[in-house]
Amino acid sequence: MEFFDNHKKLFGTAFGLFAGLTIVVAVLPAINNQRRNVPLMNAVPLSKEAAAGKDLFIANGCVACHTQQVRDVDMDKVWGSRPSIAADYALNTRLDFWRNTATLMGTERTGPDLSDVGNRQPSQAWNLLHLYQPRAIVEKSIMPAYPWLFKEVDSVQKGEVEVIVPDKYAKGIHGKIIATTDALNLVAYLQSLKQLPLPSGMPSPNFLYKKETKTNAAGTTSKLPDGASLYTTNCQSCHQPNGEGMKGAFPALKGSPIVNGDDLELYVNIIMNGYQVPRPEYATMPAVGTNANLSPEDVTAIINHEKTSWGNNAKTVTVDQVKKIMDNIKITPKN
Amino acid sequence: MNNANIFSQSGILILLFLVAIPVVAAAIILIIKARAFTIRYLKRKEQEKFYMGLKNMSPEEVQQLEQRKKELEFSLSNNELSGNTMPSDTRGLVNNINHKEDLRFISSKKKGQQRPSIDPHLSKLILWFLGCSVFWLLLGTSVGEYLGIKFTAPDIDHFSWLSFGRLRPVHTNMVFWGWASLAMVGLCYYVVPRVSNVPINSIKKGYYTLYLMNASVIIGSIFLMAGINNGGGEYREYIWPVMGLFGLGIIISLINFLRTIAKRATKEIYVSNWYIIAAMMFLLTIAFVAYWPSWQNGLGETIVQGYYMHQGVGMWFMLLNLGLMYYFLPQQLNKPIYSYSLGILAFWTQILFYTLIGTHHFIFSAIPWWLQTVAIVGSAGMVIPVVAGTTNFLMTFNGSWKKLSTSYTLPFYLIGIIFYFVGSLQGTAEAFRFTNLIWHFTDFTVAHSHLTMYGIISFMLWAFFYTIVPRLTGKEPPHITVGAHFWLALIGLLFYTIPLMIGSTMRGLMWLDGKPFIDTVSFMAPFWLWRAIGGTLMWLSHILFAYNFYVMVKSREEFPIPTTPSEILKAKQALA
């Protein structure tokens, strides 16, 4: 055919087809999205520190293992209270003339999603130690350690933040470990990653592919969820698998008067709304229960797990007791 | 910092084992090299000694040799029975004669065919492209191997330049833009003028492309390790000025090829050139769209990223390799392609469907739902070009299966074609919403990209290497090391991908089941170990490949020592 034997016509057509499709599936949708790129009303730009931290996050390729997107599927519920929407990424613009926009949505989840990590793990002490040596705080982690973001000094000056390294990882350290500005900025960025509540009236997309709730045939109330598993997901990274916490940072649950005592209202309140231990060296506990949207069944399972593990041997509680307290808590607004 | 105590005992052993393999291999190679050197030295000494003796030879000895030569050369006239008509092989039809008394441990394969000679200058350019690509393959996969080890031993080093997040893009970009791309462009310099039946327009421009592409990979890799990157889109980690060098190199060669094709001596444009020119035009389009430095705010970046990363693999690597396949496979089988029309159908359908599928990397994300659906439909449509291509190649193979056992190149072709089918259809399967639910974000994607970029692209490229390098240099690689390269690469790839696919499927199911995240990390440990073992085998195969390439390219000094009387006499004559 004449058409196929004319290189100008042939290659011109192939190029035209490809370029046309490119415009339809990539260029126009991207431009369209960019034009309607409006952040949520309550969105705040990154602070100077957090912006510097984001640069470090990009430079070190953290996106290779950490996503920042809560998909609209039920299994992603653990990473945020609602699916991510386009407006969540609207504040991301080109970094500069040399570097592209970094929405950092990611394609691999070798490590946890970070969309809402600022709510889930706000503690600076936890984040710093975790950056210095992830395995010091999450034993099974395979995340790289970032010791070059820290400095060894003889004594800690005012304004410097010390990282207490557990003995196991402190070999060869003679002085004290302090965080550099880089480390503090990176943590500031992680702390800034919070899912914003949608303005009232704006519908949130639903989570799809919901797990079927298991009710047994007899119709009786189903058994409590697995407390050990919930503990691993929500509590373990601070209070540790052995319930002993971290010396000087996170209190032990083993032998704890609150866990083993009878003040259930205080106990439930701590899980739902967080806690400031009245000792300065301890980190503030975030509102784990509220953030993770734990149900009374979940909270009961966690409490009973903690009351009966690591040598603790206290009386377990029932869902009804916990539910009553949680209903009361809900009336009093947070903060 | 001393963290040795935190490795579990078995972790250290495994790591040592992994590290020991390449070290032992290197030691063996070193010993072999040293031995060869000694032997060559002794031979030279022996030769010198022989010539000393030759000088002092007495006339009687010479006479004796003459006499003996005569005796030895006595033979019947060979026409006692047949008369005066001599049997002869004037057209050189009898070749490759097997001697029954040889003990053969390795079945001997056919020699590469001698082809019409290529301009030695062009041949040198092509060998430079291929040589550089071999270097990037070795370096790039060494980095990959190290990354695989890091999954098993995260505290193996604490240098910022070698940390996982920085090295990962170094590995992917180096094997993409260094290994595969340089090899492909080099092979194009062989194919484009050959199927156009004219000399290449300019050899000098080829060198510009060579320099620019290499510069891009060198600078890009250093930048990535120093923490300078483009903001995290996969395969788009080089910043635009660095990728600009690469693009400029492609522009220069594209113009060079277009001018060659415009001058072609054939009326029609062979289908290989369709694929090759299209791939180069599309790569430039993709890079232009994705790198233009003044747009892509918010989700615009993600939409372009989905488009870019998938068009990069499908419209550059895959399309160009298919073009090369349409030339090399018929060449190597010595028969025409089964169906020219199927090749054309595959060409247009690939453009039509492949362009649409980019956003299937962001299914269930915040990008528009209709765009996700288009991507899924496009992924399903990809069945057409893939089946058309595979059928075409396999039907070309059909009737020549027996050649498989006597060729050292055809197994690479066949495996490449098989993975083309398997890997591409696996991609289609991954795009569906439910499978995406389980597999997305897991290492399944990593397994898939190795099955395709390695199983398809690298195997095809190796097939082409072993086909043309002997034609360019006239030297064959040792069959045993080609065989070892093939088997190590194939078994390594299977060890790498299969456990990873099993493990990540189960990990996805655990996520679906709401299991604690950290439990799914420790669950993957054995699968990551298998990946490291498979990766080591693959890496070893590349060392053998590099050795084979070296043998095919390197010219060697020889030390012939005359042994038969006629040779000795000839040498004596030459001396006098």
mmCIF file of C-alpha atoms in Angstrom, chain A residues 21-33 36, chain B residues 303 356 359-360 362-378 433:
data_model
loop_
_atom_site.group_PDB
_atom_site.id
_atom_site.type_symbol
_atom_site.label_atom_id
_atom_site.label_comp_id
_atom_site.label_asym_id
_atom_site.label_seq_id
_atom_site.Cartn_x
_atom_site.Cartn_y
_atom_site.Cartn_z
ATOM 1 C CA LEU A 21 -4.332 9.820 22.804
ATOM 2 C CA THR A 22 -1.701 11.342 25.070
ATOM 3 C CA ILE A 23 -3.580 14.618 25.100
ATOM 4 C CA VAL A 24 -6.862 12.886 25.914
ATOM 5 C CA VAL A 25 -5.690 10.555 28.686
ATOM 6 C CA ALA A 26 -2.859 12.521 30.233
ATOM 7 C CA VAL A 27 -2.472 16.149 29.278
ATOM 8 C CA LEU A 28 -6.103 17.301 29.433
ATOM 9 C CA PRO A 29 -7.021 15.425 32.641
ATOM 10 C CA ALA A 30 -3.848 16.746 34.272
ATOM 11 C CA ILE A 31 -4.522 20.327 33.198
ATOM 12 C CA ASN A 32 -8.141 20.018 34.203
ATOM 13 C CA ASN A 33 -7.142 18.737 37.616
ATOM 14 C CA ARG A 36 -9.609 22.889 39.716
ATOM 15 C CA ILE B 303 -1.985 11.545 36.354
ATOM 16 C CA LEU B 356 -4.618 4.420 27.749
ATOM 17 C CA THR B 359 -3.417 5.311 35.448
ATOM 18 C CA HIS B 360 -3.930 1.667 36.363
ATOM 19 C CA PHE B 362 -3.429 4.503 40.815
ATOM 20 C CA ILE B 363 -6.615 2.502 40.982
ATOM 21 C CA PHE B 364 -8.762 3.424 44.016
ATOM 22 C CA SER B 365 -6.722 6.602 44.449
ATOM 23 C CA ALA B 366 -8.079 10.128 44.341
ATOM 24 C CA ILE B 367 -7.693 10.525 40.562
ATOM 25 C CA PRO B 368 -10.923 10.612 38.524
ATOM 26 C CA TRP B 369 -12.829 7.332 38.494
ATOM 27 C CA TRP B 370 -13.507 7.476 34.725
ATOM 28 C CA LEU B 371 -9.767 7.684 34.048
ATOM 29 C CA GLN B 372 -9.202 4.588 36.175
ATOM 30 C CA THR B 373 -11.896 2.749 34.210
ATOM 31 C CA VAL B 374 -10.366 3.773 30.876
ATOM 32 C CA ALA B 375 -7.035 2.402 32.106
ATOM 33 C CA ILE B 376 -8.626 -0.923 33.039
ATOM 34 C CA VAL B 377 -10.353 -1.210 29.668
ATOM 35 C CA GLY B 378 -7.084 -0.386 27.898
ATOM 36 C CA ARG B 433 -10.113 -3.849 40.404
#
